[in-house]
mmCIF file of C-alpha atoms in Angstrom:
data_model
loop_
_atom_site.group_PDB
_atom_site.id
_atom_site.type_symbol
_atom_site.label_atom_id
_atom_site.label_comp_id
_atom_site.label_asym_id
_atom_site.label_seq_id
_atom_site.Cartn_x
_atom_site.Cartn_y
_atom_site.Cartn_z
ATOM 1 C CA MET A 1 -3.901 -13.788 -20.158
ATOM 2 C CA THR A 2 -3.248 -17.369 -21.125
ATOM 3 C CA GLY A 3 0.329 -16.258 -21.862
ATOM 4 C CA LYS A 4 0.937 -15.720 -18.176
ATOM 5 C CA THR A 5 -0.400 -19.130 -17.189
ATOM 6 C CA LEU A 6 1.684 -20.774 -19.870
ATOM 7 C CA LEU A 7 4.800 -18.968 -18.699
ATOM 8 C CA GLY A 8 4.136 -20.189 -15.156
ATOM 9 C CA GLY A 9 3.902 -23.734 -16.424
ATOM 10 C CA VAL A 10 7.167 -23.467 -18.334
ATOM 11 C CA ALA A 11 9.089 -22.140 -15.346
ATOM 12 C CA ALA A 12 7.653 -24.829 -13.098
ATOM 13 C CA ALA A 13 8.860 -27.444 -15.548
ATOM 14 C CA GLY A 14 12.277 -25.748 -15.494
ATOM 15 C CA LEU A 15 12.407 -26.023 -11.727
ATOM 16 C CA ALA A 16 11.582 -29.697 -11.847
ATOM 17 C CA VAL A 17 14.845 -30.375 -13.649
ATOM 18 C CA GLY A 18 16.738 -28.195 -11.214
ATOM 19 C CA VAL A 19 17.055 -24.980 -13.205
ATOM 20 C CA ALA A 20 16.213 -21.855 -11.225
ATOM 21 C CA GLY A 21 13.493 -19.956 -13.028
ATOM 22 C CA ILE A 22 15.015 -16.518 -12.652
ATOM 23 C CA GLY A 23 13.488 -14.101 -15.092
ATOM 24 C CA PHE A 24 10.560 -16.415 -15.728
ATOM 25 C CA ALA A 25 7.220 -16.174 -14.023
ATOM 26 C CA ASP A 26 7.343 -19.000 -11.574
ATOM 27 C CA ILE A 27 4.191 -20.056 -9.785
ATOM 28 C CA ARG A 28 4.172 -23.270 -7.811
ATOM 29 C CA THR A 29 0.549 -24.173 -8.227
ATOM 30 C CA GLY A 30 -1.236 -27.328 -7.238
ATOM 31 C CA ASP A 31 -0.156 -27.505 -3.572
ATOM 32 C CA SER A 32 -2.891 -27.141 -1.027
ATOM 33 C CA LEU A 33 -2.878 -25.422 2.304
ATOM 34 C CA VAL A 34 -4.682 -27.283 5.069
ATOM 35 C CA ILE A 35 -4.501 -25.660 8.477
ATOM 36 C CA ASN A 36 -4.209 -27.860 11.577
ATOM 37 C CA GLY A 37 -4.836 -30.870 9.381
ATOM 38 C CA ASP A 38 -8.517 -30.105 8.866
ATOM 39 C CA LEU A 39 -9.183 -26.599 7.616
ATOM 40 C CA ALA A 40 -8.747 -26.493 3.835
ATOM 41 C CA MET A 41 -7.959 -23.183 2.146
ATOM 42 C CA ILE A 42 -8.622 -22.102 -1.416
ATOM 43 C CA THR A 43 -5.265 -20.718 -2.530
ATOM 44 C CA GLU A 44 -6.081 -20.457 -6.231
ATOM 45 C CA ALA A 45 -9.389 -19.712 -7.895
ATOM 46 C CA PRO A 46 -10.828 -18.309 -11.113
ATOM 47 C CA ALA A 47 -10.507 -14.518 -11.119
ATOM 48 C CA PRO A 48 -13.649 -12.517 -10.373
ATOM 49 C CA GLU A 49 -15.477 -11.463 -13.500
ATOM 50 C CA PHE A 50 -14.400 -7.820 -13.532
ATOM 51 C CA LEU A 51 -10.771 -8.949 -13.633
ATOM 52 C CA GLN A 52 -10.958 -11.705 -16.205
ATOM 53 C CA ASP A 53 -9.691 -9.757 -19.193
ATOM 54 C CA ARG A 54 -6.454 -9.147 -17.290
ATOM 55 C CA VAL A 55 -5.985 -12.079 -14.906
ATOM 56 C CA THR A 56 -7.458 -15.567 -15.292
ATOM 57 C CA THR A 57 -6.477 -17.108 -11.969
ATOM 58 C CA ILE A 58 -6.113 -15.489 -8.588
ATOM 59 C CA TYR A 59 -3.581 -16.821 -6.099
ATOM 60 C CA SER A 60 -3.135 -16.373 -2.393
ATOM 61 C CA GLY A 61 0.236 -14.894 -1.415
ATOM 62 C CA TRP A 62 0.890 -18.236 0.304
ATOM 63 C CA VAL A 63 1.481 -19.831 -3.120
ATOM 64 C CA PHE A 64 4.542 -17.621 -3.683
ATOM 65 C CA ARG A 65 6.307 -18.330 -0.409
ATOM 66 C CA THR A 66 9.028 -20.869 0.369
ATOM 67 C CA ASP A 67 8.264 -24.318 1.768
ATOM 68 C CA GLU A 68 9.427 -23.253 5.232
ATOM 69 C CA THR A 69 7.220 -20.175 5.348
ATOM 70 C CA ARG A 70 4.273 -22.120 3.939
ATOM 71 C CA ALA A 71 4.658 -24.793 6.607
ATOM 72 C CA MET A 72 4.606 -22.261 9.453
ATOM 73 C CA GLN A 73 1.130 -21.208 8.411
ATOM 74 C CA ALA A 74 -0.220 -24.750 8.267
ATOM 75 C CA ASP A 75 -0.218 -25.276 12.030
ATOM 76 C CA ASP A 76 -1.448 -22.798 14.625
ATOM 77 C CA PHE A 77 1.289 -23.796 17.043
ATOM 78 C CA ASP A 78 3.936 -22.949 14.469
ATOM 79 C CA ASN A 79 2.211 -19.778 13.279
ATOM 80 C CA PRO A 80 3.634 -16.910 15.365
ATOM 81 C CA ALA A 81 0.685 -14.715 14.381
ATOM 82 C CA MET A 82 -1.551 -16.792 16.613
ATOM 83 C CA LEU A 83 0.240 -15.309 19.634
ATOM 84 C CA TYR A 84 -1.133 -11.941 18.614
ATOM 85 C CA ALA A 85 -4.613 -13.336 17.976
ATOM 86 C CA GLU A 86 -4.494 -14.731 21.526
ATOM 87 C CA GLN A 87 -3.638 -11.302 22.894
ATOM 88 C CA GLY A 88 -6.583 -10.009 20.873
ATOM 89 C CA LEU A 89 -8.787 -12.604 22.563
ATOM 90 C CA THR A 90 -7.701 -11.444 26.017
ATOM 91 C CA ALA A 91 -8.566 -7.863 25.054
ATOM 92 C CA PHE A 92 -11.896 -9.048 23.591
ATOM 93 C CA GLU A 93 -12.893 -10.392 26.981
ATOM 94 C CA THR A 94 -11.618 -7.413 29.013
ATOM 95 C CA ALA A 95 -13.903 -4.521 29.950
ATOM 96 C CA MET A 96 -12.870 -1.127 28.558
ATOM 97 C CA GLY A 97 -14.439 2.314 28.521
ATOM 98 C CA SER A 98 -16.981 4.120 30.698
ATOM 99 C CA GLU A 99 -19.807 1.644 30.014
ATOM 100 C CA GLY A 100 -17.835 -1.122 31.695
ATOM 101 C CA LYS A 101 -18.379 -3.429 28.730
ATOM 102 C CA SER A 102 -16.086 -5.813 26.926
ATOM 103 C CA CYS A 103 -16.474 -6.797 23.270
ATOM 104 C CA ALA A 104 -17.791 -10.106 24.602
ATOM 105 C CA SER A 105 -20.629 -8.325 26.463
ATOM 106 C CA CYS A 106 -22.342 -7.796 23.107
ATOM 107 C CA HIS A 107 -20.621 -10.219 20.740
ATOM 108 C CA GLU A 108 -20.722 -13.294 22.997
ATOM 109 C CA ASN A 109 -17.528 -14.735 21.551
ATOM 110 C CA ALA A 110 -15.080 -14.052 18.761
ATOM 111 C CA GLU A 111 -16.556 -16.871 16.664
ATOM 112 C CA SER A 112 -19.786 -14.878 16.391
ATOM 113 C CA LEU A 113 -17.752 -12.505 14.173
ATOM 114 C CA ALA A 114 -16.594 -15.310 11.853
ATOM 115 C CA GLY A 115 -18.276 -13.786 8.805
ATOM 116 C CA VAL A 116 -16.631 -10.391 9.167
ATOM 117 C CA ARG A 117 -13.219 -10.766 7.535
ATOM 118 C CA ALA A 118 -14.659 -12.329 4.366
ATOM 119 C CA SER A 119 -17.112 -9.498 3.734
ATOM 120 C CA TYR A 120 -15.125 -6.390 4.695
ATOM 121 C CA PRO A 121 -14.611 -3.587 3.739
ATOM 122 C CA LYS A 122 -18.347 -3.134 3.679
ATOM 123 C CA TRP A 123 -20.984 -0.430 3.391
ATOM 124 C CA ASP A 124 -22.217 0.981 6.696
ATOM 125 C CA ALA A 125 -25.650 2.494 6.067
ATOM 126 C CA GLU A 126 -25.762 4.373 9.345
ATOM 127 C CA HIS A 127 -22.537 6.224 8.619
ATOM 128 C CA GLY A 128 -23.047 6.343 4.876
ATOM 129 C CA ALA A 129 -19.516 5.105 4.234
ATOM 130 C CA VAL A 130 -17.407 2.074 3.439
ATOM 131 C CA GLN A 131 -15.938 0.643 6.635
ATOM 132 C CA THR A 132 -12.923 -1.533 7.220
ATOM 133 C CA VAL A 133 -12.764 -3.941 10.171
ATOM 134 C CA GLU A 134 -10.554 -1.452 11.987
ATOM 135 C CA MET A 135 -13.085 1.369 11.505
ATOM 136 C CA GLN A 136 -15.850 -0.894 12.789
ATOM 137 C CA ILE A 137 -13.841 -1.708 15.923
ATOM 138 C CA ILE A 138 -13.205 1.990 16.582
ATOM 139 C CA GLU A 139 -16.929 2.605 16.053
ATOM 140 C CA CYS A 140 -17.871 0.024 18.683
ATOM 141 C CA GLN A 141 -15.327 1.463 21.104
ATOM 142 C CA THR A 142 -16.357 5.102 20.757
ATOM 143 C CA GLU A 143 -20.097 4.807 20.088
ATOM 144 C CA ARG A 144 -21.011 1.795 22.211
ATOM 145 C CA MET A 145 -18.413 1.357 24.939
ATOM 146 C CA GLY A 146 -17.504 4.901 25.973
ATOM 147 C CA VAL A 147 -13.835 4.371 25.183
ATOM 148 C CA ALA A 148 -12.205 7.816 25.215
ATOM 149 C CA GLU A 149 -9.022 6.677 23.469
ATOM 150 C CA PRO A 150 -9.920 4.003 20.937
ATOM 151 C CA TYR A 151 -7.245 1.798 19.399
ATOM 152 C CA GLY A 152 -5.017 3.627 16.946
ATOM 153 C CA TYR A 153 -5.767 2.441 13.403
ATOM 154 C CA ASP A 154 -2.449 0.635 13.055
ATOM 155 C CA SER A 155 -1.629 0.106 16.763
ATOM 156 C CA GLN A 156 -0.448 -3.194 18.197
ATOM 157 C CA ALA A 157 -3.755 -3.603 20.060
ATOM 158 C CA MET A 158 -5.690 -3.073 16.825
ATOM 159 C CA ARG A 159 -3.536 -5.513 14.861
ATOM 160 C CA ASN A 160 -4.019 -8.078 17.621
ATOM 161 C CA MET A 161 -7.803 -7.629 17.524
ATOM 162 C CA ALA A 162 -7.854 -7.738 13.715
ATOM 163 C CA SER A 163 -5.781 -10.951 13.888
ATOM 164 C CA LEU A 164 -8.350 -12.497 16.190
ATOM 165 C CA ILE A 165 -11.236 -11.524 13.920
ATOM 166 C CA ALA A 166 -9.439 -12.883 10.854
ATOM 167 C CA SER A 167 -8.485 -16.117 12.632
ATOM 168 C CA VAL A 168 -12.088 -17.046 13.430
ATOM 169 C CA GLY A 169 -13.046 -16.368 9.819
ATOM 170 C CA ARG A 170 -10.418 -18.607 8.239
ATOM 171 C CA GLY A 171 -11.703 -20.856 5.513
ATOM 172 C CA GLN A 172 -14.608 -18.586 4.590
ATOM 173 C CA THR A 173 -14.707 -17.582 0.953
ATOM 174 C CA ILE A 174 -14.059 -13.907 0.391
ATOM 175 C CA ASN A 175 -17.061 -12.189 -1.049
ATOM 176 C CA VAL A 176 -16.754 -8.428 -0.865
ATOM 177 C CA ALA A 177 -19.573 -6.446 -2.484
ATOM 178 C CA ILE A 178 -18.415 -4.101 -5.247
ATOM 179 C CA ASP A 179 -21.682 -2.618 -6.494
ATOM 180 C CA GLY A 180 -24.600 -0.708 -4.998
ATOM 181 C CA PRO A 181 -23.616 1.952 -2.480
ATOM 182 C CA VAL A 182 -19.912 0.992 -2.506
ATOM 183 C CA ALA A 183 -19.533 1.335 -6.307
ATOM 184 C CA GLU A 184 -18.067 4.832 -6.165
ATOM 185 C CA THR A 185 -15.493 3.960 -3.482
ATOM 186 C CA TRP A 186 -14.601 0.790 -5.354
ATOM 187 C CA ALA A 187 -13.980 2.748 -8.577
ATOM 188 C CA PHE A 188 -11.776 5.189 -6.631
ATOM 189 C CA GLY A 189 -9.803 2.219 -5.293
ATOM 190 C CA GLU A 190 -9.419 0.818 -8.799
ATOM 191 C CA GLU A 191 -8.099 4.158 -10.021
ATOM 192 C CA ILE A 192 -5.477 4.193 -7.251
ATOM 193 C CA TYR A 193 -4.484 0.613 -8.099
ATOM 194 C CA TYR A 194 -3.586 1.617 -11.656
ATOM 195 C CA THR A 195 -1.950 4.951 -10.798
ATOM 196 C CA LYS A 196 1.836 5.116 -10.974
ATOM 197 C CA TYR A 197 3.441 6.461 -7.814
ATOM 198 C CA GLY A 198 6.871 7.626 -6.750
ATOM 199 C CA GLN A 199 10.145 8.333 -8.463
ATOM 200 C CA LEU A 200 10.088 4.813 -9.865
ATOM 201 C CA GLU A 201 6.678 5.468 -11.411
ATOM 202 C CA LEU A 202 5.171 2.120 -10.573
ATOM 203 C CA SER A 203 1.546 1.224 -9.987
ATOM 204 C CA CYS A 204 0.287 -1.684 -7.906
ATOM 205 C CA ALA A 205 -0.594 -3.337 -11.193
ATOM 206 C CA ASP A 206 2.960 -2.986 -12.553
ATOM 207 C CA CYS A 207 4.192 -5.292 -9.829
ATOM 208 C CA HIS A 208 1.211 -7.366 -8.732
ATOM 209 C CA GLU A 209 -0.734 -7.779 -11.992
ATOM 210 C CA ASN A 210 1.924 -7.675 -14.712
ATOM 211 C CA ASN A 211 4.789 -9.319 -12.861
ATOM 212 C CA TYR A 212 3.503 -11.735 -10.264
ATOM 213 C CA GLY A 213 5.579 -14.897 -10.287
ATOM 214 C CA ASN A 214 8.680 -12.913 -11.201
ATOM 215 C CA LEU A 215 11.503 -12.056 -8.872
ATOM 216 C CA ILE A 216 12.014 -8.471 -7.806
ATOM 217 C CA ARG A 217 15.511 -8.512 -6.402
ATOM 218 C CA ALA A 218 15.344 -11.490 -4.016
ATOM 219 C CA ASP A 219 11.600 -11.322 -3.435
ATOM 220 C CA HIS A 220 9.019 -13.420 -5.221
ATOM 221 C CA LEU A 221 6.196 -11.176 -6.396
ATOM 222 C CA SER A 222 2.683 -12.279 -5.523
ATOM 223 C CA GLN A 223 -0.594 -10.815 -6.714
ATOM 224 C CA GLY A 224 -0.673 -8.577 -3.642
ATOM 225 C CA GLN A 225 -3.827 -10.199 -2.267
ATOM 226 C CA ILE A 226 -5.026 -9.310 1.223
ATOM 227 C CA ASN A 227 -6.842 -12.543 2.120
ATOM 228 C CA GLY A 228 -3.886 -13.372 4.402
ATOM 229 C CA PHE A 229 -4.088 -10.217 6.515
ATOM 230 C CA PRO A 230 -3.124 -9.373 9.139
ATOM 231 C CA ALA A 231 0.143 -11.000 8.082
ATOM 232 C CA TYR A 232 2.952 -12.012 10.400
ATOM 233 C CA ARG A 233 6.159 -10.986 8.674
ATOM 234 C CA LEU A 234 9.418 -12.688 9.455
ATOM 235 C CA LYS A 235 11.000 -9.360 8.554
ATOM 236 C CA ASN A 236 9.660 -7.514 11.630
ATOM 237 C CA ALA A 237 8.463 -10.452 13.747
ATOM 238 C CA ASN A 238 5.024 -8.953 14.187
ATOM 239 C CA VAL A 239 1.576 -8.918 12.638
ATOM 240 C CA ASN A 240 1.149 -6.267 9.947
ATOM 241 C CA SER A 241 -2.012 -4.517 8.829
ATOM 242 C CA VAL A 242 -3.326 -4.144 5.294
ATOM 243 C CA HIS A 243 -2.701 -0.404 5.296
ATOM 244 C CA GLY A 244 0.757 -0.888 6.789
ATOM 245 C CA ARG A 245 1.571 -3.135 3.830
ATOM 246 C CA PHE A 246 0.118 -0.637 1.325
ATOM 247 C CA ARG A 247 2.308 2.063 2.829
ATOM 248 C CA GLY A 248 5.385 -0.117 2.524
ATOM 249 C CA CYS A 249 4.642 -0.881 -1.110
ATOM 250 C CA ILE A 250 4.133 2.761 -2.078
ATOM 251 C CA ARG A 251 7.245 3.747 -0.143
ATOM 252 C CA ASP A 252 9.183 1.176 -2.164
ATOM 253 C CA THR A 253 8.317 3.162 -5.276
ATOM 254 C CA ARG A 254 10.007 6.124 -3.542
ATOM 255 C CA GLY A 255 6.668 7.846 -3.327
ATOM 256 C CA GLU A 256 4.816 9.802 -0.675
ATOM 257 C CA THR A 257 2.296 7.424 0.779
ATOM 258 C CA PHE A 258 -1.250 7.903 2.005
ATOM 259 C CA ALA A 259 -1.908 7.610 5.734
ATOM 260 C CA VAL A 260 -3.228 4.440 7.341
ATOM 261 C CA GLY A 261 -6.997 4.755 7.684
ATOM 262 C CA SER A 262 -7.159 7.443 4.956
ATOM 263 C CA PRO A 263 -10.087 7.470 2.480
ATOM 264 C CA GLU A 264 -7.582 6.546 -0.257
ATOM 265 C CA PHE A 265 -6.412 3.409 1.549
ATOM 266 C CA VAL A 266 -9.955 2.428 2.545
ATOM 267 C CA ALA A 267 -10.970 2.605 -1.127
ATOM 268 C CA LEU A 268 -7.830 0.738 -2.197
ATOM 269 C CA GLU A 269 -8.487 -1.940 0.429
ATOM 270 C CA LEU A 270 -12.018 -2.451 -0.868
ATOM 271 C CA TYR A 271 -10.765 -2.787 -4.421
ATOM 272 C CA VAL A 272 -7.847 -5.090 -3.549
ATOM 273 C CA ALA A 273 -10.093 -7.221 -1.313
ATOM 274 C CA SER A 274 -12.501 -7.691 -4.231
ATOM 275 C CA ARG A 275 -9.664 -8.907 -6.457
ATOM 276 C CA GLY A 276 -9.495 -11.800 -3.987
ATOM 277 C CA ASN A 277 -13.190 -12.715 -4.195
ATOM 278 C CA GLY A 278 -13.130 -16.512 -4.433
ATOM 279 C CA LEU A 279 -10.046 -17.113 -2.244
ATOM 280 C CA THR A 280 -10.454 -17.956 1.433
ATOM 281 C CA VAL A 281 -9.662 -15.905 4.498
ATOM 282 C CA GLU A 282 -6.197 -17.010 5.603
ATOM 283 C CA GLY A 283 -5.278 -14.364 8.118
ATOM 284 C CA PRO A 284 -3.344 -14.170 10.224
ATOM 285 C CA SER A 285 -0.898 -15.605 7.703
ATOM 286 C CA VAL A 286 2.889 -15.937 7.651
ATOM 287 C CA ARG A 287 4.921 -14.029 5.059
ATOM 288 C CA ASN A 288 8.556 -13.073 4.675
ATOM 289 C CA MET B 1 9.029 -7.723 33.546
ATOM 290 C CA ALA B 2 8.373 -8.235 29.881
ATOM 291 C CA GLU B 3 4.693 -8.118 29.014
ATOM 292 C CA ASN B 4 2.591 -10.974 27.688
ATOM 293 C CA VAL B 5 5.163 -13.673 28.317
ATOM 294 C CA VAL B 6 3.255 -16.888 27.826
ATOM 295 C CA PRO B 7 4.931 -20.286 27.503
ATOM 296 C CA ARG B 8 3.262 -23.037 25.530
ATOM 297 C CA VAL B 9 4.151 -26.602 24.667
ATOM 298 C CA ARG B 10 2.895 -29.323 22.380
ATOM 299 C CA VAL B 11 3.536 -32.949 23.368
ATOM 300 C CA PRO B 12 1.604 -36.026 22.148
ATOM 301 C CA ARG B 13 -0.894 -37.286 24.738
ATOM 302 C CA ASP B 14 0.269 -40.877 24.419
ATOM 303 C CA ALA B 15 3.090 -42.953 22.961
ATOM 304 C CA SER B 16 4.400 -46.504 23.026
ATOM 305 C CA ALA B 17 7.393 -47.395 25.216
ATOM 306 C CA GLY B 18 10.705 -46.458 23.624
ATOM 307 C CA GLU B 19 9.072 -44.264 21.037
ATOM 308 C CA SER B 20 10.689 -41.015 20.021
ATOM 309 C CA VAL B 21 8.144 -38.209 20.308
ATOM 310 C CA SER B 22 8.309 -34.719 18.900
ATOM 311 C CA VAL B 23 8.203 -31.949 21.496
ATOM 312 C CA ARG B 24 7.462 -28.384 20.452
ATOM 313 C CA THR B 25 7.820 -25.351 22.687
ATOM 314 C CA LEU B 26 7.279 -21.655 22.256
ATOM 315 C CA ILE B 27 7.435 -18.711 24.591
ATOM 316 C CA SER B 28 6.193 -15.274 23.631
ATOM 317 C CA HIS B 29 8.980 -12.892 24.560
ATOM 318 C CA PRO B 30 10.445 -9.765 22.906
ATOM 319 C CA MET B 31 14.082 -11.029 23.207
ATOM 320 C CA GLU B 32 15.429 -7.480 23.309
ATOM 321 C CA SER B 33 19.022 -7.970 22.199
ATOM 322 C CA GLY B 34 20.615 -5.006 23.988
ATOM 323 C CA MET B 35 22.139 -3.848 20.683
ATOM 324 C CA ARG B 36 19.244 -1.719 19.489
ATOM 325 C CA ARG B 37 18.785 1.977 20.096
ATOM 326 C CA GLY B 38 15.454 3.579 20.944
ATOM 327 C CA SER B 39 14.102 6.746 19.354
ATOM 328 C CA ASP B 40 16.012 8.751 22.007
ATOM 329 C CA GLY B 41 19.309 7.324 20.760
ATOM 330 C CA ASN B 42 20.006 5.328 23.905
ATOM 331 C CA LEU B 43 20.572 1.586 23.952
ATOM 332 C CA ILE B 44 17.496 -0.418 24.895
ATOM 333 C CA PRO B 45 18.652 -2.656 27.765
ATOM 334 C CA ARG B 46 19.054 -6.323 26.955
ATOM 335 C CA GLN B 47 16.253 -8.565 28.136
ATOM 336 C CA ILE B 48 16.158 -12.074 26.804
ATOM 337 C CA ILE B 49 15.295 -15.597 27.833
ATOM 338 C CA ASN B 50 18.839 -16.808 28.523
ATOM 339 C CA ARG B 51 18.210 -20.468 29.316
ATOM 340 C CA PHE B 52 15.628 -23.097 28.447
ATOM 341 C CA THR B 53 15.436 -26.561 29.967
ATOM 342 C CA CYS B 54 13.243 -29.602 29.595
ATOM 343 C CA ALA B 55 13.267 -32.486 32.066
ATOM 344 C CA PHE B 56 11.323 -35.736 31.954
ATOM 345 C CA ASN B 57 10.372 -37.188 35.343
ATOM 346 C CA GLY B 58 13.203 -35.158 36.844
ATOM 347 C CA ALA B 59 15.901 -36.224 34.364
ATOM 348 C CA MET B 60 17.262 -33.501 32.106
ATOM 349 C CA VAL B 61 16.365 -33.886 28.413
ATOM 350 C CA VAL B 62 17.722 -30.625 27.008
ATOM 351 C CA ASP B 63 19.427 -27.637 28.594
ATOM 352 C CA VAL B 64 19.922 -24.728 26.232
ATOM 353 C CA GLU B 65 21.991 -21.607 26.781
ATOM 354 C CA ILE B 66 20.457 -18.841 24.705
ATOM 355 C CA GLN B 67 22.264 -15.764 23.415
ATOM 356 C CA ALA B 68 21.029 -12.362 22.301
ATOM 357 C CA GLY B 69 20.939 -13.293 18.606
ATOM 358 C CA VAL B 70 17.881 -15.493 19.032
ATOM 359 C CA ALA B 71 14.759 -13.826 17.646
ATOM 360 C CA THR B 72 11.495 -12.804 19.268
ATOM 361 C CA ASN B 73 9.287 -15.636 20.580
ATOM 362 C CA PRO B 74 11.915 -18.411 20.805
ATOM 363 C CA TYR B 75 10.695 -21.731 19.466
ATOM 364 C CA PHE B 76 12.392 -25.042 20.200
ATOM 365 C CA GLN B 77 11.498 -28.385 18.708
ATOM 366 C CA PHE B 78 13.252 -31.632 19.574
ATOM 367 C CA ASP B 79 12.656 -35.361 19.816
ATOM 368 C CA ALA B 80 12.632 -37.194 23.138
ATOM 369 C CA LYS B 81 12.563 -40.922 23.745
ATOM 370 C CA VAL B 82 10.013 -41.947 26.373
ATOM 371 C CA ASP B 83 10.145 -45.291 28.197
ATOM 372 C CA GLN B 84 7.395 -44.751 30.734
ATOM 373 C CA SER B 85 4.470 -42.480 31.524
ATOM 374 C CA GLY B 86 5.333 -39.236 33.174
ATOM 375 C CA SER B 87 5.601 -35.534 32.798
ATOM 376 C CA PHE B 88 7.806 -33.164 30.884
ATOM 377 C CA GLU B 89 8.770 -30.086 32.862
ATOM 378 C CA PHE B 90 9.775 -27.047 30.874
ATOM 379 C CA THR B 91 11.532 -23.987 32.331
ATOM 380 C CA TRP B 92 12.488 -20.672 30.776
ATOM 381 C CA TYR B 93 14.829 -18.248 32.577
ATOM 382 C CA ASP B 94 14.472 -14.527 31.943
ATOM 383 C CA ASP B 95 17.297 -11.962 32.310
ATOM 384 C CA ASP B 96 15.105 -10.099 34.800
ATOM 385 C CA GLY B 97 15.055 -13.092 37.129
ATOM 386 C CA SER B 98 11.569 -14.296 36.173
ATOM 387 C CA VAL B 99 11.212 -18.032 35.707
ATOM 388 C CA TYR B 100 8.419 -19.417 33.573
ATOM 389 C CA THR B 101 7.348 -23.056 33.789
ATOM 390 C CA GLU B 102 5.000 -25.414 32.022
ATOM 391 C CA THR B 103 4.374 -29.152 32.262
ATOM 392 C CA ALA B 104 2.907 -31.742 29.915
ATOM 393 C CA GLU B 105 1.830 -35.289 30.749
ATOM 394 C CA ILE B 106 2.346 -38.231 28.451
ATOM 395 C CA ALA B 107 0.872 -41.714 28.848
ATOM 396 C CA VAL B 108 3.136 -44.520 27.668
ATOM 397 C CA ALA B 109 1.563 -47.891 26.950
#
């Protein structure tokens, strides 16, 4: 898809002379995101091999945002999502359930989970299934802590905890396995990605693969990567989960959506995560 | 009382006399506007931070009256000229009568 890259270059040149690139793919490449002045992110990278006949370069959603939104993510004090990660940290250190244990009883500190966000969703041999971070947290609560009412999959408490786990993993290169035992789930996720949903009959690919860089109404379409999740959205002033975002996108096609935590969304998350292999974990990020 | 209300501030540790320093403040707060309706159709009562002040060694630097249109987690950033070492005292006033405070020291050479 050199055509796409070329188009991006043309629009960028247009912008430089003050012409709005409406109708042209417009990707402001070349800027780098450094968090707190010392943590460098990879916001563009060569696409993973399985994708290369369709997309040459993968971009973090950060690349497509305005200067103001980009800047909020570059400093933890300015990033409102960090408030939620902090609440996650309080919960991490608080005992819950009949065993009287906190997450910290077994996991020492949140930093010990730094490798998690970059490698999930991931195969869990014991359960014989692909697990998301959220599923893993529920597993620890119900199977190891005696928590009778674990966090709801998309609850505030869960999004806070997921924000904490992402925040300690920032800067790690995403490397989600797509073969071996997860191959079947991954293929199911790929199928969903290219299926057209809703009255508008649009697939994820229609927007995020064929039209990234273009404007859809007033919004600047990204590649729909999930390296920035959970994502604080200015729209609802809260951190949003991956599955919450998927639901919103399918709803925008005027379709019936799958449920958060459903096998369909777990498979889709695995597939979408793998399309970001090579970018860095950026969550919790700031988006509009 | 609103839950999880935590004030935080960012002030440089040191500065030279007469320098203008950047002060950043944030308080986590829902800022319920009083205009929204809950799922039962009734108005959710207003509860906001209605005033924010910053003083330096007792002298007022900024005093802000805040209205219901200000979004969740109000963030204020401003510059303050410092002539001597001392402390910034920050105060947030909640509709429910709660008062939240924070201080930050700065050494001026």
